[in-house]
Amino acid sequence: MTTARIRAFLAVAQHGSFSAAARAVGLSQPTLTTQVQALERLHDVQLFHRRGHQVHMTSVGQRLLPIARQLASLEADAYNLLHDSGELNGGDLKLGAVGPFHVIEMVAAYRQRYPRVDVSIRMGNSSAVFNDLQTYAVDIGVLARFHDAEGYSATPYARHALILFVHRDHAWSGRRSVPLDALHGQPLLQREEGSSTRRALGDAMAAAGVVPRIVMEIGSREALREAAARGIGIGAVSEAEFIPDERLVPLRIDGDPAVTETYLYCLEERRQTRILRSFFEVVGPLHRKGAM
């Protein structure tokens, strides 16, 4: 089993066809097909179901995929160490994230330091990001709260207070802050189940005995902002994620009783690889700026 055959398998798995995979890796289709077939014949297995021009992984192929990704990652680490004396003059870094705000800040800083490293971002919920980490589909996950997950390294990145925002004609629009108990009985716009914003504000209100009137559950920050801008209810968001809008007035909550936290996750076994260390070295100073 050679690394060339593993790379051929990975290319087909990623692109869904032999022709697209061949174009992506710069090989002729017959050459790439031969490499995959040689891998299958060597071990007397079938890695793909061929259906016309499309291919689908067999159960064996699906089990091989995370191992092949790990092998490819280790090969890249070895290349960087030997060819560049530990310096990163190329390679791929794959990030998974539950939201765009912090991860874009991280990528911008990282590309300034390592412009030749190709960085990609894969969005999904927390469960999807953890699954992608486990299967080597992503290298680092950017998650909205701490998860007690065995086998993973968790690095705190930022901590931000939640703020409220109301329509500019709202009775509170002339204030800079309100106490948490002011939300009691008020029309509140609520994020979907599983949202870190919903969890943080809900926990703070429950601890204080505050019961708002939930007028709508909304599954995105953008839609929630529009609902508040139309006077439907009061919105809440991390202060780092509030986008100024002439229709809205932001309000702090006295004492900042509700906060959201951002953590970086990776597999513990991969924490010291060169490319992951380079990312943590770059983003470390950023999270100190973002901390409360």
PDB file of C-alpha atoms in Angstrom:
ATOM      1  CA  MET A   1       0.000   0.000   0.000  1.00  0.00           C
ATOM      2  CA  THR A   2       1.650   3.213  -1.182  1.00  0.00           C
ATOM      3  CA  THR A   3       0.936   6.819  -0.292  1.00  0.00           C
ATOM      4  CA  ALA A   4       0.097   7.482  -3.955  1.00  0.00           C
ATOM      5  CA  ARG A   5      -2.721   4.931  -3.791  1.00  0.00           C
ATOM      6  CA  ILE A   6      -4.010   6.403  -0.552  1.00  0.00           C
ATOM      7  CA  ARG A   7      -3.974   9.891  -2.087  1.00  0.00           C
ATOM      8  CA  ALA A   8      -5.873   8.563  -5.107  1.00  0.00           C
ATOM      9  CA  PHE A   9      -8.498   6.999  -2.825  1.00  0.00           C
ATOM     10  CA  LEU A  10      -8.878  10.258  -0.883  1.00  0.00           C
ATOM     11  CA  ALA A  11      -9.267  12.297  -4.070  1.00  0.00           C
ATOM     12  CA  VAL A  12     -12.075  10.091  -5.371  1.00  0.00           C
ATOM     13  CA  ALA A  13     -13.784  10.081  -1.957  1.00  0.00           C
ATOM     14  CA  GLN A  14     -13.656  13.884  -1.842  1.00  0.00           C
ATOM     15  CA  HIS A  15     -14.731  14.659  -5.409  1.00  0.00           C
ATOM     16  CA  GLY A  16     -17.250  11.882  -5.992  1.00  0.00           C
ATOM     17  CA  SER A  17     -15.930  10.752  -9.368  1.00  0.00           C
ATOM     18  CA  PHE A  18     -12.692   9.500 -10.922  1.00  0.00           C
ATOM     19  CA  SER A  19     -12.632  12.209 -13.579  1.00  0.00           C
ATOM     20  CA  ALA A  20     -13.074  15.076 -11.099  1.00  0.00           C
ATOM     21  CA  ALA A  21     -10.504  13.524  -8.746  1.00  0.00           C
ATOM     22  CA  ALA A  22      -7.978  13.153 -11.566  1.00  0.00           C
ATOM     23  CA  ARG A  23      -8.351  16.818 -12.518  1.00  0.00           C
ATOM     24  CA  ALA A  24      -7.972  17.898  -8.888  1.00  0.00           C
ATOM     25  CA  VAL A  25      -4.687  16.026  -8.334  1.00  0.00           C
ATOM     26  CA  GLY A  26      -3.247  16.610 -11.811  1.00  0.00           C
ATOM     27  CA  LEU A  27      -3.221  12.995 -12.988  1.00  0.00           C
ATOM     28  CA  SER A  28      -4.773  11.327 -15.993  1.00  0.00           C
ATOM     29  CA  GLN A  29      -7.987   9.473 -15.201  1.00  0.00           C
ATOM     30  CA  PRO A  30      -6.565   6.069 -16.230  1.00  0.00           C
ATOM     31  CA  THR A  31      -3.571   6.556 -13.914  1.00  0.00           C
ATOM     32  CA  LEU A  32      -5.714   7.501 -10.945  1.00  0.00           C
ATOM     33  CA  THR A  33      -8.187   4.681 -11.653  1.00  0.00           C
ATOM     34  CA  THR A  34      -5.322   2.200 -11.826  1.00  0.00           C
ATOM     35  CA  GLN A  35      -4.037   3.326  -8.421  1.00  0.00           C
ATOM     36  CA  VAL A  36      -7.423   2.827  -6.750  1.00  0.00           C
ATOM     37  CA  GLN A  37      -7.969  -0.521  -8.464  1.00  0.00           C
ATOM     38  CA  ALA A  38      -4.507  -1.684  -7.400  1.00  0.00           C
ATOM     39  CA  LEU A  39      -5.380  -0.849  -3.788  1.00  0.00           C
ATOM     40  CA  GLU A  40      -8.627  -2.819  -4.095  1.00  0.00           C
ATOM     41  CA  ARG A  41      -6.963  -5.850  -5.733  1.00  0.00           C
ATOM     42  CA  LEU A  42      -4.117  -5.917  -3.213  1.00  0.00           C
ATOM     43  CA  HIS A  43      -6.548  -6.354  -0.326  1.00  0.00           C
ATOM     44  CA  ASP A  44      -9.408  -8.046  -2.235  1.00  0.00           C
ATOM     45  CA  VAL A  45     -11.928  -5.353  -1.289  1.00  0.00           C
ATOM     46  CA  GLN A  46     -14.211  -2.907  -3.080  1.00  0.00           C
ATOM     47  CA  LEU A  47     -13.826   0.703  -1.968  1.00  0.00           C
ATOM     48  CA  PHE A  48     -16.350   2.332  -4.321  1.00  0.00           C
ATOM     49  CA  HIS A  49     -19.622   1.431  -5.991  1.00  0.00           C
ATOM     50  CA  ARG A  50     -19.427   2.655  -9.605  1.00  0.00           C
ATOM     51  CA  ARG A  51     -22.688   4.000 -11.021  1.00  0.00           C
ATOM     52  CA  GLY A  52     -22.061   5.641 -14.365  1.00  0.00           C
ATOM     53  CA  HIS A  53     -19.836   8.665 -13.843  1.00  0.00           C
ATOM     54  CA  GLN A  54     -20.629   8.816 -10.120  1.00  0.00           C
ATOM     55  CA  VAL A  55     -19.094   6.713  -7.369  1.00  0.00           C
ATOM     56  CA  HIS A  56     -20.172   6.016  -3.800  1.00  0.00           C
ATOM     57  CA  MET A  57     -18.011   4.593  -1.032  1.00  0.00           C
ATOM     58  CA  THR A  58     -18.678   1.089   0.186  1.00  0.00           C
ATOM     59  CA  SER A  59     -18.774   0.358   3.916  1.00  0.00           C
ATOM     60  CA  VAL A  60     -15.086  -0.616   3.725  1.00  0.00           C
ATOM     61  CA  GLY A  61     -14.296   2.680   1.996  1.00  0.00           C
ATOM     62  CA  GLN A  62     -16.151   4.631   4.673  1.00  0.00           C
ATOM     63  CA  ARG A  63     -14.142   2.920   7.404  1.00  0.00           C
ATOM     64  CA  LEU A  64     -10.900   3.531   5.538  1.00  0.00           C
ATOM     65  CA  LEU A  65     -11.598   7.243   4.983  1.00  0.00           C
ATOM     66  CA  PRO A  66     -10.665   8.617   8.456  1.00  0.00           C
ATOM     67  CA  ILE A  67      -7.540   6.416   8.536  1.00  0.00           C
ATOM     68  CA  ALA A  68      -6.518   7.611   5.084  1.00  0.00           C
ATOM     69  CA  ARG A  69      -7.029  11.227   6.172  1.00  0.00           C
ATOM     70  CA  GLN A  70      -4.839  10.605   9.195  1.00  0.00           C
ATOM     71  CA  LEU A  71      -2.111   9.073   7.009  1.00  0.00           C
ATOM     72  CA  ALA A  72      -2.274  12.055   4.648  1.00  0.00           C
ATOM     73  CA  SER A  73      -2.018  14.453   7.575  1.00  0.00           C
ATOM     74  CA  LEU A  74       1.018  12.639   8.966  1.00  0.00           C
ATOM     75  CA  GLU A  75       2.632  12.628   5.524  1.00  0.00           C
ATOM     76  CA  ALA A  76       2.148  16.406   5.288  1.00  0.00           C
ATOM     77  CA  ASP A  77       3.666  16.887   8.749  1.00  0.00           C
ATOM     78  CA  ALA A  78       6.684  14.788   7.781  1.00  0.00           C
ATOM     79  CA  TYR A  79       7.119  16.752   4.556  1.00  0.00           C
ATOM     80  CA  ASN A  80       6.971  20.101   6.352  1.00  0.00           C
ATOM     81  CA  LEU A  81       9.515  18.954   8.911  1.00  0.00           C
ATOM     82  CA  LEU A  82      12.015  17.541   6.420  1.00  0.00           C
ATOM     83  CA  HIS A  83      11.586  19.853   3.452  1.00  0.00           C
ATOM     84  CA  ASP A  84      11.091  23.161   5.210  1.00  0.00           C
ATOM     85  CA  SER A  85      13.010  22.523   8.438  1.00  0.00           C
ATOM     86  CA  GLY A  86       9.797  22.950  10.377  1.00  0.00           C
ATOM     87  CA  GLU A  87       8.681  26.087   8.532  1.00  0.00           C
ATOM     88  CA  LEU A  88       5.294  26.041   6.824  1.00  0.00           C
ATOM     89  CA  ASN A  89       5.677  27.019   3.201  1.00  0.00           C
ATOM     90  CA  GLY A  90       2.634  25.069   2.086  1.00  0.00           C
ATOM     91  CA  GLY A  91       0.009  22.575   3.180  1.00  0.00           C
ATOM     92  CA  ASP A  92      -3.671  22.514   4.069  1.00  0.00           C
ATOM     93  CA  LEU A  93      -5.451  23.541   7.256  1.00  0.00           C
ATOM     94  CA  LYS A  94      -9.122  22.631   7.609  1.00  0.00           C
ATOM     95  CA  LEU A  95     -11.301  24.413  10.172  1.00  0.00           C
ATOM     96  CA  GLY A  96     -14.772  23.501  11.386  1.00  0.00           C
ATOM     97  CA  ALA A  97     -16.959  26.138  13.027  1.00  0.00           C
ATOM     98  CA  VAL A  98     -20.472  26.706  14.349  1.00  0.00           C
ATOM     99  CA  GLY A  99     -20.474  30.388  13.340  1.00  0.00           C
ATOM    100  CA  PRO A 100     -18.493  32.763  11.119  1.00  0.00           C
ATOM    101  CA  PHE A 101     -17.497  35.563  13.458  1.00  0.00           C
ATOM    102  CA  HIS A 102     -14.384  34.395  15.306  1.00  0.00           C
ATOM    103  CA  VAL A 103     -13.212  31.916  12.704  1.00  0.00           C
ATOM    104  CA  ILE A 104     -12.902  34.591   9.989  1.00  0.00           C
ATOM    105  CA  GLU A 105     -10.836  36.731  12.378  1.00  0.00           C
ATOM    106  CA  MET A 106      -8.576  33.735  12.988  1.00  0.00           C
ATOM    107  CA  VAL A 107      -8.137  32.927   9.313  1.00  0.00           C
ATOM    108  CA  ALA A 108      -7.274  36.519   8.433  1.00  0.00           C
ATOM    109  CA  ALA A 109      -4.516  36.594  11.060  1.00  0.00           C
ATOM    110  CA  TYR A 110      -3.212  33.150  10.157  1.00  0.00           C
ATOM    111  CA  ARG A 111      -2.966  33.890   6.438  1.00  0.00           C
ATOM    112  CA  GLN A 112      -0.945  37.004   7.157  1.00  0.00           C
ATOM    113  CA  ARG A 113       1.650  34.818   8.878  1.00  0.00           C
ATOM    114  CA  TYR A 114       1.371  31.743   6.609  1.00  0.00           C
ATOM    115  CA  PRO A 115       0.124  32.925   3.203  1.00  0.00           C
ATOM    116  CA  ARG A 116       1.112  29.698   1.427  1.00  0.00           C
ATOM    117  CA  VAL A 117      -1.025  27.453   3.618  1.00  0.00           C
ATOM    118  CA  ASP A 118      -4.422  26.743   2.084  1.00  0.00           C
ATOM    119  CA  VAL A 119      -7.160  27.264   4.693  1.00  0.00           C
ATOM    120  CA  SER A 120     -10.734  26.023   4.337  1.00  0.00           C
ATOM    121  CA  ILE A 121     -13.757  26.417   6.622  1.00  0.00           C
ATOM    122  CA  ARG A 122     -16.557  23.895   7.080  1.00  0.00           C
ATOM    123  CA  MET A 123     -19.673  25.122   8.887  1.00  0.00           C
ATOM    124  CA  GLY A 124     -21.939  22.936  11.018  1.00  0.00           C
ATOM    125  CA  ASN A 125     -23.383  22.431  14.481  1.00  0.00           C
ATOM    126  CA  SER A 126     -21.303  21.189  17.418  1.00  0.00           C
ATOM    127  CA  SER A 127     -22.053  17.517  16.769  1.00  0.00           C
ATOM    128  CA  ALA A 128     -21.033  17.830  13.128  1.00  0.00           C
ATOM    129  CA  VAL A 129     -17.782  19.593  14.036  1.00  0.00           C
ATOM    130  CA  PHE A 130     -16.842  16.898  16.556  1.00  0.00           C
ATOM    131  CA  ASN A 131     -17.612  14.202  13.993  1.00  0.00           C
ATOM    132  CA  ASP A 132     -15.433  15.983  11.426  1.00  0.00           C
ATOM    133  CA  LEU A 133     -12.594  16.197  13.951  1.00  0.00           C
ATOM    134  CA  GLN A 134     -12.880  12.496  14.719  1.00  0.00           C
ATOM    135  CA  THR A 135     -12.808  11.521  11.045  1.00  0.00           C
ATOM    136  CA  TYR A 136      -9.992  13.976  10.159  1.00  0.00           C
ATOM    137  CA  ALA A 137     -12.319  15.947   7.858  1.00  0.00           C
ATOM    138  CA  VAL A 138     -11.221  19.060   9.796  1.00  0.00           C
ATOM    139  CA  ASP A 139      -8.126  19.762  11.868  1.00  0.00           C
ATOM    140  CA  ILE A 140      -9.460  22.320  14.370  1.00  0.00           C
ATOM    141  CA  GLY A 141     -12.995  23.052  15.555  1.00  0.00           C
ATOM    142  CA  VAL A 142     -14.228  26.483  16.699  1.00  0.00           C
ATOM    143  CA  LEU A 143     -17.097  25.909  19.127  1.00  0.00           C
ATOM    144  CA  ALA A 144     -19.293  28.228  21.141  1.00  0.00           C
ATOM    145  CA  ARG A 145     -18.891  26.675  24.577  1.00  0.00           C
ATOM    146  CA  PHE A 146     -16.889  24.176  26.601  1.00  0.00           C
ATOM    147  CA  HIS A 147     -17.583  20.507  25.887  1.00  0.00           C
ATOM    148  CA  ASP A 148     -16.200  17.848  28.225  1.00  0.00           C
ATOM    149  CA  ALA A 149     -15.001  15.532  25.449  1.00  0.00           C
ATOM    150  CA  GLU A 150     -12.472  12.790  26.151  1.00  0.00           C
ATOM    151  CA  GLY A 151      -9.554  12.619  23.741  1.00  0.00           C
ATOM    152  CA  TYR A 152      -9.794  16.269  22.697  1.00  0.00           C
ATOM    153  CA  SER A 153      -7.704  19.301  23.551  1.00  0.00           C
ATOM    154  CA  ALA A 154      -9.791  22.373  24.429  1.00  0.00           C
ATOM    155  CA  THR A 155      -8.246  25.852  24.295  1.00  0.00           C
ATOM    156  CA  PRO A 156     -10.248  28.913  25.421  1.00  0.00           C
ATOM    157  CA  TYR A 157     -10.314  31.649  22.794  1.00  0.00           C
ATOM    158  CA  ALA A 158     -12.710  34.407  23.857  1.00  0.00           C
ATOM    159  CA  ARG A 159     -15.371  35.319  26.394  1.00  0.00           C
ATOM    160  CA  HIS A 160     -18.013  37.924  25.603  1.00  0.00           C
ATOM    161  CA  ALA A 161     -21.008  39.351  27.445  1.00  0.00           C
ATOM    162  CA  LEU A 162     -24.471  39.015  25.967  1.00  0.00           C
ATOM    163  CA  ILE A 163     -26.223  42.279  25.164  1.00  0.00           C
ATOM    164  CA  LEU A 164     -29.818  43.085  24.268  1.00  0.00           C
ATOM    165  CA  PHE A 165     -31.033  45.118  21.321  1.00  0.00           C
ATOM    166  CA  VAL A 166     -34.372  46.831  20.740  1.00  0.00           C
ATOM    167  CA  HIS A 167     -36.125  48.838  18.043  1.00  0.00           C
ATOM    168  CA  ARG A 168     -35.156  52.524  18.080  1.00  0.00           C
ATOM    169  CA  ASP A 169     -38.736  53.454  19.078  1.00  0.00           C
ATOM    170  CA  HIS A 170     -38.750  51.070  22.036  1.00  0.00           C
ATOM    171  CA  ALA A 171     -39.272  52.526  25.530  1.00  0.00           C
ATOM    172  CA  TRP A 172     -35.716  51.460  26.461  1.00  0.00           C
ATOM    173  CA  SER A 173     -34.047  53.088  23.456  1.00  0.00           C
ATOM    174  CA  GLY A 174     -32.844  56.059  25.495  1.00  0.00           C
ATOM    175  CA  ARG A 175     -30.967  53.857  27.977  1.00  0.00           C
ATOM    176  CA  ARG A 176     -27.490  52.365  27.815  1.00  0.00           C
ATOM    177  CA  SER A 177     -28.232  49.360  30.021  1.00  0.00           C
ATOM    178  CA  VAL A 178     -31.045  47.579  31.859  1.00  0.00           C
ATOM    179  CA  PRO A 179     -31.129  45.187  34.829  1.00  0.00           C
ATOM    180  CA  LEU A 180     -31.744  41.525  34.037  1.00  0.00           C
ATOM    181  CA  ASP A 181     -35.072  41.546  35.885  1.00  0.00           C
ATOM    182  CA  ALA A 182     -36.365  44.170  33.427  1.00  0.00           C
ATOM    183  CA  LEU A 183     -36.867  41.252  31.023  1.00  0.00           C
ATOM    184  CA  HIS A 184     -39.538  39.729  33.273  1.00  0.00           C
ATOM    185  CA  GLY A 185     -42.763  39.530  31.257  1.00  0.00           C
ATOM    186  CA  GLN A 186     -41.192  41.310  28.262  1.00  0.00           C
ATOM    187  CA  PRO A 187     -41.527  40.047  24.650  1.00  0.00           C
ATOM    188  CA  LEU A 188     -38.283  38.193  23.974  1.00  0.00           C
ATOM    189  CA  LEU A 189     -37.017  36.794  20.682  1.00  0.00           C
ATOM    190  CA  GLN A 190     -35.370  33.439  21.353  1.00  0.00           C
ATOM    191  CA  ARG A 191     -32.765  31.496  19.397  1.00  0.00           C
ATOM    192  CA  GLU A 192     -33.279  27.829  18.551  1.00  0.00           C
ATOM    193  CA  GLU A 193     -32.652  24.923  20.923  1.00  0.00           C
ATOM    194  CA  GLY A 194     -28.905  24.270  21.255  1.00  0.00           C
ATOM    195  CA  SER A 195     -27.908  27.909  20.680  1.00  0.00           C
ATOM    196  CA  SER A 196     -25.164  29.073  23.056  1.00  0.00           C
ATOM    197  CA  THR A 197     -26.849  32.506  23.245  1.00  0.00           C
ATOM    198  CA  ARG A 198     -30.146  30.942  24.281  1.00  0.00           C
ATOM    199  CA  ARG A 199     -28.443  28.716  26.844  1.00  0.00           C
ATOM    200  CA  ALA A 200     -26.413  31.519  28.438  1.00  0.00           C
ATOM    201  CA  LEU A 201     -29.298  33.987  28.719  1.00  0.00           C
ATOM    202  CA  GLY A 202     -31.740  31.271  29.781  1.00  0.00           C
ATOM    203  CA  ASP A 203     -29.458  30.096  32.583  1.00  0.00           C
ATOM    204  CA  ALA A 204     -28.961  33.661  33.842  1.00  0.00           C
ATOM    205  CA  MET A 205     -32.712  34.390  33.823  1.00  0.00           C
ATOM    206  CA  ALA A 206     -33.551  31.093  35.517  1.00  0.00           C
ATOM    207  CA  ALA A 207     -31.028  31.796  38.284  1.00  0.00           C
ATOM    208  CA  ALA A 208     -32.599  35.232  38.832  1.00  0.00           C
ATOM    209  CA  GLY A 209     -36.191  34.006  38.614  1.00  0.00           C
ATOM    210  CA  VAL A 210     -36.847  36.097  35.508  1.00  0.00           C
ATOM    211  CA  VAL A 211     -39.555  34.779  33.161  1.00  0.00           C
ATOM    212  CA  PRO A 212     -39.891  36.661  29.861  1.00  0.00           C
ATOM    213  CA  ARG A 213     -42.698  36.256  27.338  1.00  0.00           C
ATOM    214  CA  ILE A 214     -41.251  34.322  24.409  1.00  0.00           C
ATOM    215  CA  VAL A 215     -42.869  35.724  21.278  1.00  0.00           C
ATOM    216  CA  MET A 216     -40.851  33.877  18.646  1.00  0.00           C
ATOM    217  CA  GLU A 217     -38.139  31.228  18.263  1.00  0.00           C
ATOM    218  CA  ILE A 218     -35.747  32.049  15.421  1.00  0.00           C
ATOM    219  CA  GLY A 219     -32.948  29.911  14.007  1.00  0.00           C
ATOM    220  CA  SER A 220     -30.489  32.563  12.804  1.00  0.00           C
ATOM    221  CA  ARG A 221     -28.925  35.793  14.031  1.00  0.00           C
ATOM    222  CA  GLU A 222     -29.881  37.596  10.832  1.00  0.00           C
ATOM    223  CA  ALA A 223     -33.574  36.711  11.083  1.00  0.00           C
ATOM    224  CA  LEU A 224     -33.630  37.569  14.785  1.00  0.00           C
ATOM    225  CA  ARG A 225     -32.118  40.982  14.044  1.00  0.00           C
ATOM    226  CA  GLU A 226     -34.791  41.643  11.404  1.00  0.00           C
ATOM    227  CA  ALA A 227     -37.557  40.650  13.815  1.00  0.00           C
ATOM    228  CA  ALA A 228     -36.237  43.099  16.416  1.00  0.00           C
ATOM    229  CA  ALA A 229     -35.865  45.803  13.755  1.00  0.00           C
ATOM    230  CA  ARG A 230     -39.573  45.406  13.005  1.00  0.00           C
ATOM    231  CA  GLY A 231     -40.500  45.812  16.664  1.00  0.00           C
ATOM    232  CA  ILE A 232     -41.614  42.210  17.221  1.00  0.00           C
ATOM    233  CA  GLY A 233     -39.541  41.732  20.358  1.00  0.00           C
ATOM    234  CA  ILE A 234     -36.244  42.119  22.209  1.00  0.00           C
ATOM    235  CA  GLY A 235     -33.164  40.385  20.810  1.00  0.00           C
ATOM    236  CA  ALA A 236     -30.010  39.129  22.486  1.00  0.00           C
ATOM    237  CA  VAL A 237     -26.583  38.452  21.008  1.00  0.00           C
ATOM    238  CA  SER A 238     -22.929  38.260  21.997  1.00  0.00           C
ATOM    239  CA  GLU A 239     -21.455  41.759  22.024  1.00  0.00           C
ATOM    240  CA  ALA A 240     -18.820  40.555  19.535  1.00  0.00           C
ATOM    241  CA  GLU A 241     -21.529  39.564  17.063  1.00  0.00           C
ATOM    242  CA  PHE A 242     -23.745  42.656  17.222  1.00  0.00           C
ATOM    243  CA  ILE A 243     -23.883  44.432  13.861  1.00  0.00           C
ATOM    244  CA  PRO A 244     -24.724  48.150  14.141  1.00  0.00           C
ATOM    245  CA  ASP A 245     -28.046  48.996  12.508  1.00  0.00           C
ATOM    246  CA  GLU A 246     -29.742  52.406  12.507  1.00  0.00           C
ATOM    247  CA  ARG A 247     -33.044  50.671  13.312  1.00  0.00           C
ATOM    248  CA  LEU A 248     -31.678  49.106  16.516  1.00  0.00           C
ATOM    249  CA  VAL A 249     -30.333  50.252  19.871  1.00  0.00           C
ATOM    250  CA  PRO A 250     -27.932  47.950  21.801  1.00  0.00           C
ATOM    251  CA  LEU A 251     -28.269  47.678  25.590  1.00  0.00           C
ATOM    252  CA  ARG A 252     -25.925  46.086  28.089  1.00  0.00           C
ATOM    253  CA  ILE A 253     -27.338  43.979  30.901  1.00  0.00           C
ATOM    254  CA  ASP A 254     -26.235  45.354  34.277  1.00  0.00           C
ATOM    255  CA  GLY A 255     -23.375  43.302  35.689  1.00  0.00           C
ATOM    256  CA  ASP A 256     -23.026  41.179  32.515  1.00  0.00           C
ATOM    257  CA  PRO A 257     -24.726  38.118  34.057  1.00  0.00           C
ATOM    258  CA  ALA A 258     -24.801  36.163  30.774  1.00  0.00           C
ATOM    259  CA  VAL A 259     -21.711  35.398  28.705  1.00  0.00           C
ATOM    260  CA  THR A 260     -20.736  33.210  25.760  1.00  0.00           C
ATOM    261  CA  GLU A 261     -17.371  31.508  25.415  1.00  0.00           C
ATOM    262  CA  THR A 262     -15.485  30.306  22.345  1.00  0.00           C
ATOM    263  CA  TYR A 263     -13.138  27.311  22.448  1.00  0.00           C
ATOM    264  CA  LEU A 264     -10.756  25.739  19.959  1.00  0.00           C
ATOM    265  CA  TYR A 265     -10.834  21.933  19.808  1.00  0.00           C
ATOM    266  CA  CYS A 266      -8.581  19.372  18.203  1.00  0.00           C
ATOM    267  CA  LEU A 267      -7.750  15.733  18.747  1.00  0.00           C
ATOM    268  CA  GLU A 268      -5.299  15.479  21.659  1.00  0.00           C
ATOM    269  CA  GLU A 269      -3.040  13.235  19.598  1.00  0.00           C
ATOM    270  CA  ARG A 270      -2.698  15.951  16.941  1.00  0.00           C
ATOM    271  CA  ARG A 271      -2.179  18.976  19.201  1.00  0.00           C
ATOM    272  CA  GLN A 272       1.596  19.068  18.694  1.00  0.00           C
ATOM    273  CA  THR A 273       1.678  18.618  14.923  1.00  0.00           C
ATOM    274  CA  ARG A 274       3.472  21.464  13.174  1.00  0.00           C
ATOM    275  CA  ILE A 275       0.496  22.910  11.320  1.00  0.00           C
ATOM    276  CA  LEU A 276      -1.817  22.834  14.356  1.00  0.00           C
ATOM    277  CA  ARG A 277       0.846  24.372  16.593  1.00  0.00           C
ATOM    278  CA  SER A 278       1.318  27.150  14.057  1.00  0.00           C
ATOM    279  CA  PHE A 279      -2.389  27.990  14.214  1.00  0.00           C
ATOM    280  CA  PHE A 280      -2.522  28.070  18.017  1.00  0.00           C
ATOM    281  CA  GLU A 281       0.601  30.237  18.099  1.00  0.00           C
ATOM    282  CA  VAL A 282      -1.060  32.805  15.822  1.00  0.00           C
ATOM    283  CA  VAL A 283      -4.521  32.905  17.391  1.00  0.00           C
ATOM    284  CA  GLY A 284      -3.330  32.849  21.014  1.00  0.00           C
ATOM    285  CA  PRO A 285      -2.683  36.618  21.135  1.00  0.00           C
ATOM    286  CA  LEU A 286      -6.046  37.260  19.460  1.00  0.00           C
ATOM    287  CA  HIS A 287      -8.117  35.590  22.172  1.00  0.00           C
ATOM    288  CA  ARG A 288      -6.435  37.663  24.873  1.00  0.00           C
ATOM    289  CA  LYS A 289      -7.666  40.786  23.069  1.00  0.00           C
ATOM    290  CA  GLY A 290     -11.211  39.405  22.897  1.00  0.00           C
ATOM    291  CA  ALA A 291     -11.466  38.316  26.517  1.00  0.00           C
ATOM    292  CA  MET A 292     -13.659  40.261  28.930  1.00  0.00           C
TER     293      MET A 292
END
